[in-house]
Amino acid sequence: MNTAINTQESTALNTFRNLSTQLRSLITINEIFEVLKEKSNYYNTLTYTQKCIINTSNIAGTVQRRLRKKDIRLTKNLVKSILKAEEKYYQNLTTIY
């Protein structure tokens, strides 16, 4: 379990690094961690077909609404930028390995 948490934290850190300098000044690593955690929780509720057809904008909207319940206020565009930075991180991983 501890390894999974460390993996999520390192993913949040690397996602933070993939954001532009302007966006980094607007958000903390802990907020990115919460965004990625909520995205993961949301993905766990979807069927395979839903995962195939859903787009980043819909995911960002759902994650944003879930974060509001935790008193984390982020714009939909900021959440979308975080999700794209995470995607970029995973694309970089595939080119490395």
CSV table of N, CA and C in Angstrom, one decimal, residues 2-48:
chain,number,residue,atom,x,y,z
A,2,ASN,N,1.9,1.2,0.8
A,2,ASN,CA,2.8,2.4,0.9
A,2,ASN,C,3.5,2.7,-0.5
A,3,THR,N,3.8,1.6,-1.3
A,3,THR,CA,4.4,1.8,-2.6
A,3,THR,C,3.4,2.5,-3.5
A,4,ALA,N,2.1,2.2,-3.4
A,4,ALA,CA,1.1,2.8,-4.3
A,4,ALA,C,1.0,4.3,-4.0
A,5,ILE,N,1.1,4.6,-2.7
A,5,ILE,CA,1.0,6.1,-2.3
A,5,ILE,C,2.2,6.8,-2.9
A,6,ASN,N,3.4,6.2,-2.7
A,6,ASN,CA,4.6,6.8,-3.3
A,6,ASN,C,4.5,7.0,-4.8
A,7,THR,N,4.0,6.0,-5.5
A,7,THR,CA,3.8,6.1,-6.9
A,7,THR,C,2.9,7.2,-7.3
A,8,GLN,N,1.8,7.4,-6.6
A,8,GLN,CA,0.8,8.5,-6.8
A,8,GLN,C,1.5,9.8,-6.5
A,9,GLU,N,2.3,9.9,-5.5
A,9,GLU,CA,3.0,11.1,-5.2
A,9,GLU,C,4.0,11.5,-6.2
A,10,SER,N,4.7,10.5,-6.7
A,10,SER,CA,5.7,10.7,-7.7
A,10,SER,C,5.1,11.1,-9.1
A,11,THR,N,3.9,10.5,-9.4
A,11,THR,CA,3.2,10.9,-10.6
A,11,THR,C,2.7,12.4,-10.4
A,12,ALA,N,2.3,12.8,-9.3
A,12,ALA,CA,1.8,14.1,-9.0
A,12,ALA,C,3.0,15.1,-9.2
A,13,LEU,N,4.2,14.7,-8.7
A,13,LEU,CA,5.4,15.5,-8.8
A,13,LEU,C,5.8,15.7,-10.2
A,14,ASN,N,5.8,14.6,-11.0
A,14,ASN,CA,6.2,14.7,-12.4
A,14,ASN,C,5.2,15.4,-13.2
A,15,THR,N,3.9,15.3,-12.9
A,15,THR,CA,2.9,16.0,-13.6
A,15,THR,C,3.1,17.5,-13.3
A,16,PHE,N,3.4,17.9,-12.1
A,16,PHE,CA,3.7,19.3,-11.7
A,16,PHE,C,4.8,19.8,-12.6
A,17,ARG,N,5.9,19.0,-12.8
A,17,ARG,CA,7.0,19.4,-13.6
A,17,ARG,C,6.6,19.6,-15.1
A,18,ASN,N,5.6,18.9,-15.5
A,18,ASN,CA,5.2,19.1,-16.9
A,18,ASN,C,4.3,20.3,-17.2
A,19,LEU,N,3.9,20.9,-16.1
A,19,LEU,CA,3.0,22.1,-16.3
A,19,LEU,C,3.9,23.3,-16.6
A,20,SER,N,3.3,24.3,-17.3
A,20,SER,CA,4.1,25.5,-17.6
A,20,SER,C,4.3,26.3,-16.3
A,21,THR,N,5.3,27.2,-16.3
A,21,THR,CA,5.7,27.9,-15.1
A,21,THR,C,4.5,28.8,-14.6
A,22,GLN,N,3.7,29.3,-15.5
A,22,GLN,CA,2.5,30.1,-15.1
A,22,GLN,C,1.5,29.2,-14.4
A,23,LEU,N,1.3,28.0,-14.8
A,23,LEU,CA,0.3,27.1,-14.2
A,23,LEU,C,0.9,26.6,-12.8
A,24,ARG,N,2.2,26.4,-12.8
A,24,ARG,CA,2.8,26.0,-11.5
A,24,ARG,C,2.6,27.0,-10.4
A,25,SER,N,2.5,28.2,-10.7
A,25,SER,CA,2.4,29.3,-9.7
A,25,SER,C,0.9,29.3,-9.2
A,26,LEU,N,0.0,28.7,-9.9
A,26,LEU,CA,-1.4,28.7,-9.5
A,26,LEU,C,-1.8,27.5,-8.7
A,27,ILE,N,-1.0,26.5,-8.6
A,27,ILE,CA,-1.4,25.2,-8.0
A,27,ILE,C,-0.3,24.6,-7.2
A,28,THR,N,-0.7,23.8,-6.2
A,28,THR,CA,0.3,23.1,-5.4
A,28,THR,C,0.4,21.6,-5.8
A,29,ILE,N,1.4,20.9,-5.4
A,29,ILE,CA,1.5,19.5,-5.7
A,29,ILE,C,0.4,18.7,-5.0
A,30,ASN,N,0.0,19.1,-3.8
A,30,ASN,CA,-1.1,18.4,-3.1
A,30,ASN,C,-2.4,18.5,-3.9
A,31,GLU,N,-2.6,19.7,-4.5
A,31,GLU,CA,-3.8,19.8,-5.3
A,31,GLU,C,-3.8,18.9,-6.5
A,32,ILE,N,-2.6,18.8,-7.1
A,32,ILE,CA,-2.4,17.9,-8.3
A,32,ILE,C,-2.7,16.5,-7.8
A,33,PHE,N,-2.1,16.1,-6.7
A,33,PHE,CA,-2.3,14.8,-6.1
A,33,PHE,C,-3.8,14.5,-5.9
A,34,GLU,N,-4.6,15.5,-5.4
A,34,GLU,CA,-6.0,15.3,-5.3
A,34,GLU,C,-6.7,15.2,-6.6
A,35,VAL,N,-6.3,15.9,-7.6
A,35,VAL,CA,-6.9,15.8,-8.9
A,35,VAL,C,-6.7,14.4,-9.5
A,36,LEU,N,-5.5,14.0,-9.4
A,36,LEU,CA,-5.2,12.6,-10.0
A,36,LEU,C,-5.9,11.5,-9.2
A,37,LYS,N,-6.0,11.7,-7.9
A,37,LYS,CA,-6.7,10.7,-7.1
A,37,LYS,C,-8.2,10.7,-7.4
A,38,GLU,N,-8.8,11.8,-7.6
A,38,GLU,CA,-10.2,11.9,-8.0
A,38,GLU,C,-10.4,11.3,-9.4
A,39,LYS,N,-9.5,11.6,-10.3
A,39,LYS,CA,-9.6,11.1,-11.6
A,39,LYS,C,-9.5,9.5,-11.6
A,40,SER,N,-8.7,9.0,-10.8
A,40,SER,CA,-8.5,7.6,-10.6
A,40,SER,C,-9.8,7.0,-10.0
A,41,ASN,N,-10.4,7.6,-9.0
A,41,ASN,CA,-11.6,7.1,-8.4
A,41,ASN,C,-12.8,7.2,-9.4
A,42,TYR,N,-12.8,8.2,-10.3
A,42,TYR,CA,-13.8,8.4,-11.3
A,42,TYR,C,-13.7,7.3,-12.3
A,43,TYR,N,-12.4,7.0,-12.8
A,43,TYR,CA,-12.2,6.0,-13.8
A,43,TYR,C,-12.6,4.6,-13.3
A,44,ASN,N,-12.5,4.4,-12.0
A,44,ASN,CA,-12.9,3.1,-11.4
A,44,ASN,C,-14.4,2.8,-11.5
A,45,THR,N,-15.2,3.9,-11.6
A,45,THR,CA,-16.6,3.7,-11.7
A,45,THR,C,-17.1,3.5,-13.2
A,46,LEU,N,-16.2,3.7,-14.1
A,46,LEU,CA,-16.6,3.6,-15.6
A,46,LEU,C,-16.4,2.2,-16.1
A,47,THR,N,-17.3,1.9,-17.1
A,47,THR,CA,-17.1,0.7,-17.8
A,47,THR,C,-16.0,0.8,-18.9
A,48,TYR,N,-15.6,-0.3,-19.4
A,48,TYR,CA,-14.5,-0.2,-20.5
A,48,TYR,C,-15.0,0.7,-21.6
